[in-house]
GROMACS .gro file of C-alpha atoms in nm:
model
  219
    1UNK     CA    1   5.598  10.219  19.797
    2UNK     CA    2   5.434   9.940  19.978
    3UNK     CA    3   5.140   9.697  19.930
    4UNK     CA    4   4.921   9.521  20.192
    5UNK     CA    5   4.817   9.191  20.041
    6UNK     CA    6   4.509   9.031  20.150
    7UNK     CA    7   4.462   8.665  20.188
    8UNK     CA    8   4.800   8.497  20.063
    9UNK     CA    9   4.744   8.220  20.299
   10UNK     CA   10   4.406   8.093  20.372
   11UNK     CA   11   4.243   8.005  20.766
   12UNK     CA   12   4.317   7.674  20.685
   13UNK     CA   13   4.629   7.729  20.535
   14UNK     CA   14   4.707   7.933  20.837
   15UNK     CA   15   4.626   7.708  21.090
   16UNK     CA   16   4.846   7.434  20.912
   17UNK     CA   17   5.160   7.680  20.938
   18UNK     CA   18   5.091   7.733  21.307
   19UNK     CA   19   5.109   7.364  21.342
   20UNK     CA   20   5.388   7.308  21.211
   21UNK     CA   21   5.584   7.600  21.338
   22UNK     CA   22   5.441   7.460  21.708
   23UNK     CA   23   5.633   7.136  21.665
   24UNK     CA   24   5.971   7.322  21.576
   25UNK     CA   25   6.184   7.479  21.782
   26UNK     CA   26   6.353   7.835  21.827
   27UNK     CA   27   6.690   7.951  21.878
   28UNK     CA   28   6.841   8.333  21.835
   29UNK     CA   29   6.719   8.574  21.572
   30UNK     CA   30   7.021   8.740  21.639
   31UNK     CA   31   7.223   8.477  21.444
   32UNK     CA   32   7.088   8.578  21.111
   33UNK     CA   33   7.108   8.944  21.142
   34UNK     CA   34   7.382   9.175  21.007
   35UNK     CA   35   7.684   9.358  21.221
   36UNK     CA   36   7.510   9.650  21.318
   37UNK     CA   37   7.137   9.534  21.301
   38UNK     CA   38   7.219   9.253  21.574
   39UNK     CA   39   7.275   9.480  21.837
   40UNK     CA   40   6.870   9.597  21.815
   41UNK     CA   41   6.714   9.238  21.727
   42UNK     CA   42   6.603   9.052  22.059
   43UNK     CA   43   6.349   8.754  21.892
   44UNK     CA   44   6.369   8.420  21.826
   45UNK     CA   45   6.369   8.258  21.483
   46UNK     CA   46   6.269   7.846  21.407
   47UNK     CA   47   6.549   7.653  21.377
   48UNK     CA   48   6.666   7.480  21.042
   49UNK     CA   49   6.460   7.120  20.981
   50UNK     CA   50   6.212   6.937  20.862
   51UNK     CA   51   5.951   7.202  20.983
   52UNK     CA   52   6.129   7.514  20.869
   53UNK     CA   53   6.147   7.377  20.544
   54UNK     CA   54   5.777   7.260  20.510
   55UNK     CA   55   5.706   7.644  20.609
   56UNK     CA   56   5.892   7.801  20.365
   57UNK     CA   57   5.799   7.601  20.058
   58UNK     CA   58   5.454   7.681  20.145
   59UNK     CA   59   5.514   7.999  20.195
   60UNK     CA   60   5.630   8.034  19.872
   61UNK     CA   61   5.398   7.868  19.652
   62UNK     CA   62   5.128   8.071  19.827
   63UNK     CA   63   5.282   8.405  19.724
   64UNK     CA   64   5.393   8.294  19.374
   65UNK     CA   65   5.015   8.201  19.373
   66UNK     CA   66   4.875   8.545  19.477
   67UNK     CA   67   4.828   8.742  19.178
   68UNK     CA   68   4.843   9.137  19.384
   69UNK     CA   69   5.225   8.957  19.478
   70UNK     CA   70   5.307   8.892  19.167
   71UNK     CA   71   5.234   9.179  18.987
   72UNK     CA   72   5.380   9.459  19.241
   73UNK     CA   73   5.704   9.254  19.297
   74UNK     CA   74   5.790   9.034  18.946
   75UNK     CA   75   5.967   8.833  19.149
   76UNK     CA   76   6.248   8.613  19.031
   77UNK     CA   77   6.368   8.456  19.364
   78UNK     CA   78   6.279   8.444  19.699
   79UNK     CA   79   6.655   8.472  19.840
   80UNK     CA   80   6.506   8.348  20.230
   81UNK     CA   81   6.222   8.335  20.423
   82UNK     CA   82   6.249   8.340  20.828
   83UNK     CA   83   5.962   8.256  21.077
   84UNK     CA   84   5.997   8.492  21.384
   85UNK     CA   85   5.856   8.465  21.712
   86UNK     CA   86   5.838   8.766  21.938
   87UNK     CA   87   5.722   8.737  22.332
   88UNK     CA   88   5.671   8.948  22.552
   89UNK     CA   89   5.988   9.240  22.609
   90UNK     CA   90   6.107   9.158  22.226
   91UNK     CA   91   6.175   9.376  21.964
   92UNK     CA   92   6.369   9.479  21.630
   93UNK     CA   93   6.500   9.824  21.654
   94UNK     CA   94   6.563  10.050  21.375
   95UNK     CA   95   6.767   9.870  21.053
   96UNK     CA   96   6.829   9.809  20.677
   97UNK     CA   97   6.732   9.527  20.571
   98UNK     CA   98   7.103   9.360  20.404
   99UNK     CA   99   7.082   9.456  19.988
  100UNK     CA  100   7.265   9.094  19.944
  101UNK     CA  101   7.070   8.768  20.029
  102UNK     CA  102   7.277   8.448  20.036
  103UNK     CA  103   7.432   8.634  19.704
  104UNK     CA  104   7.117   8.705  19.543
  105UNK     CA  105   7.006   9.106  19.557
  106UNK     CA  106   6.726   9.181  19.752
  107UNK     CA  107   6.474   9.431  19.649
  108UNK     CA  108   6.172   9.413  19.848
  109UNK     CA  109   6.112   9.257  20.181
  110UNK     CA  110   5.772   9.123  20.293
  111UNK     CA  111   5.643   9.019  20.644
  112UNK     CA  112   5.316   8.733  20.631
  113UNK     CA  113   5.134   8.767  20.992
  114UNK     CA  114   5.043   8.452  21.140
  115UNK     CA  115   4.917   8.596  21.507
  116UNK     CA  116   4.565   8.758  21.511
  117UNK     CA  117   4.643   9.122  21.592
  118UNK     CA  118   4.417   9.132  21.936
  119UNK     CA  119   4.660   8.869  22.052
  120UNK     CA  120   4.930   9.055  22.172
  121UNK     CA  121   4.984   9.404  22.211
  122UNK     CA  122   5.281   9.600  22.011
  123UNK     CA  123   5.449   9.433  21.784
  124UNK     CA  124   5.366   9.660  21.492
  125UNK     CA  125   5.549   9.667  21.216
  126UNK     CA  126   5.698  10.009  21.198
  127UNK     CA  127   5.766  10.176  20.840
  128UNK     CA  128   6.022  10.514  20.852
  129UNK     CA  129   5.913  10.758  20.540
  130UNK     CA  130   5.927  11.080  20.443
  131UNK     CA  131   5.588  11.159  20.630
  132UNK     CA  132   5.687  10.993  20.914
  133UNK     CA  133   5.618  10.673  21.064
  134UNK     CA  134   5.365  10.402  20.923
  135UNK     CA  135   5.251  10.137  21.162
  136UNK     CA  136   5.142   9.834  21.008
  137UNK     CA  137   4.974   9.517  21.225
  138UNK     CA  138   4.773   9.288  20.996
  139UNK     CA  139   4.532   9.020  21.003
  140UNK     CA  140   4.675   8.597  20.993
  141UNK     CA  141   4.743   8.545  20.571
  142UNK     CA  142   4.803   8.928  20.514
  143UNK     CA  143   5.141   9.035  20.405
  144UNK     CA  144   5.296   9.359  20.358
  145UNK     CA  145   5.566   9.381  20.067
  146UNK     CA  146   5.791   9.684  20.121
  147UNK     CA  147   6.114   9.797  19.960
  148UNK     CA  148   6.417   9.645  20.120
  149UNK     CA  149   6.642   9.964  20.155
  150UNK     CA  150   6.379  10.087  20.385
  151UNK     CA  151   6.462  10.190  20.767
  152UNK     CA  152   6.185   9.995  20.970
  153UNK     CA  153   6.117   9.805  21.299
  154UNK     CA  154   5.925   9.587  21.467
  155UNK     CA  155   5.802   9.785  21.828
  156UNK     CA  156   5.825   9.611  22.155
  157UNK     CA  157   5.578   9.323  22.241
  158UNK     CA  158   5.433   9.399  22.551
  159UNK     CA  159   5.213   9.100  22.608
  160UNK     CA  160   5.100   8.801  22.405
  161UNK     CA  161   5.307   8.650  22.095
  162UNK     CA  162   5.389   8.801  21.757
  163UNK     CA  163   5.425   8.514  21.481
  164UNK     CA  164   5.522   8.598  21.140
  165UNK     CA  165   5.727   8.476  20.843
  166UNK     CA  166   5.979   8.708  20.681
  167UNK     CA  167   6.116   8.706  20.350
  168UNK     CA  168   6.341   8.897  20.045
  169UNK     CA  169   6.295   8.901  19.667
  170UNK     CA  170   6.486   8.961  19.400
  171UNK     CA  171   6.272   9.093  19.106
  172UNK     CA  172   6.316   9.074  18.766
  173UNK     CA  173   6.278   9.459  18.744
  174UNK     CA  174   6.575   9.648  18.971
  175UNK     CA  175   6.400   9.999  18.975
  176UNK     CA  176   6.114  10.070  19.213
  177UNK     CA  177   5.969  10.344  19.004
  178UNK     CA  178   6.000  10.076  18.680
  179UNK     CA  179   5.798   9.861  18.882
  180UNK     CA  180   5.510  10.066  18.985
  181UNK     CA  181   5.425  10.158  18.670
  182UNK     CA  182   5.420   9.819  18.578
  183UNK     CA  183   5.168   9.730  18.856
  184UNK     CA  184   4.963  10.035  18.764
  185UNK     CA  185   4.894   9.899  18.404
  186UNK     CA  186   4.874   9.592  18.577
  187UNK     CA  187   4.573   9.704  18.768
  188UNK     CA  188   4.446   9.976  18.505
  189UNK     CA  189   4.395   9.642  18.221
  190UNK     CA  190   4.260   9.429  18.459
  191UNK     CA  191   3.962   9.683  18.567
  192UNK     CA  192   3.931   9.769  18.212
  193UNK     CA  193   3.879   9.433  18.102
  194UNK     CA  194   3.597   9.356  18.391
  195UNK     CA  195   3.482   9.645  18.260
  196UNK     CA  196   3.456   9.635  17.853
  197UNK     CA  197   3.582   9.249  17.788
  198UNK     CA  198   3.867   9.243  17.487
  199UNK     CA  199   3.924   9.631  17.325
  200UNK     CA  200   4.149   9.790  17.105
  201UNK     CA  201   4.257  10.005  17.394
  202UNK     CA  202   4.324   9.728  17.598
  203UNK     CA  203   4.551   9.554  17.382
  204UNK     CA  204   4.717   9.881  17.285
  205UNK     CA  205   4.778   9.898  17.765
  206UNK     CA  206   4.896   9.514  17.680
  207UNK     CA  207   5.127   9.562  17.425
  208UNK     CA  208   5.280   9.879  17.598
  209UNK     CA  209   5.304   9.667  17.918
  210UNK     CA  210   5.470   9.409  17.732
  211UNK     CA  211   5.735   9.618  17.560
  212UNK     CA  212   5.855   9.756  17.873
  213UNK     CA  213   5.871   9.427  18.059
  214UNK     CA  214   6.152   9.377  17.766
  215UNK     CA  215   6.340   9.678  17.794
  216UNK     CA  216   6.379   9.639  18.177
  217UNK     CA  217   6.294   9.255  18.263
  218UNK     CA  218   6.642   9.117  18.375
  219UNK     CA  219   6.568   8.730  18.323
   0.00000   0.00000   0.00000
């Protein structure tokens, strides 16, 4: 299961990251990948700093602030959040994203898209499921949270830039199929209550909700 999250970062807010990323510099994406997955990644990542750090804590506070994030992941850490540049002739092949994040778990990845998609050509985000592949290239503030133990890659840019930040969460609920149904009561109360206001019903959805969050909430 994924979810395509509208709006995490504003124009403004988007603009701002795009500043700041401009002033940084880039080394090797390579460096941060795994064994295996650094023989298919050819980008380039922002270097540690002042600028880096600005990125991520905003980053951060703009998904913790986004209720659709919130609710699908129940996140209780974001383990590390890259900013990745692709130009033209890069790519990241096929891989796993690593279940360990600086010794955190990591349960769901998520990719925020900084570029606007008529920008550059390729660059899609490339999803590997049972139906076959999903390719996913988003407007600047939309994010895409996906599980982490999916295969995926990021096709070849062919022209034009690709800037997005990447990032891993640990959530308070381990199971995937724990947390959608979470989410779906999530959405199902909030409708209801646009709907109807404050019900028996809806309490009854609450206090379900509630009770499961403390059978499978690791805190």
């Amino acid at each position: 299961m994924l979810i395509h999250l509208q709006n995490v970062c504003s124009s403004e807010q988007v603009e701002h990251l795009r500043r700041l990323i401009s002033e940084g510099t880039f080394g090797d994406g390579g460096k941060t990948a795994g064994r295996v997955a650094r023989g298919v990644k050819a980008n380039e990542q922002l270097e540690t700093g002042a600028r880096v750090d600005t990125v991520r804590s905003e980053v951060r506070k703009a998904l913790m602030a986004h209720a659709g994030f919130v609710s699908f992941a129940r996140p209780k850490t974001l383990s590390r959040i890259l900013v990745s540049r692709y130009r033209e002739g890069m790519e990241y092949g096929p891989h796993i994203d690593d279940a360990l994040m600086g010794g955190r778990r990591a349960d769901l990845s998520f990719t925020l898209f900084l570029s606007e998609p008529d920008s550059y050509d390729g660059g899609e985000l490339v999803m590997d499921g049972t139906e076959g592949e999903t390719e996913i290239k988003l407007a600047p503030g939309d994010a895409v949270v996906y599980a982490t133990s999916a295969i995926h890659h990021v096709a070849p840019v062919t022209s034009g830039e690709r800037l997005a930040v990447v990032g891993w969460v640990r959530s308070l609920v381990r199971r995937a199929d724990q947390r959608e149904i979470l989410f779906d009561l999530d959405q199902v109360s909030t409708r209801l209550f646009e709907r109807d206001g404050k019900t028996r019903e809806l309490d009854l959805i609450l206090k379900t909700k509630a009770n499961l969050l403390r059978q499978w909430a690791e805190d």
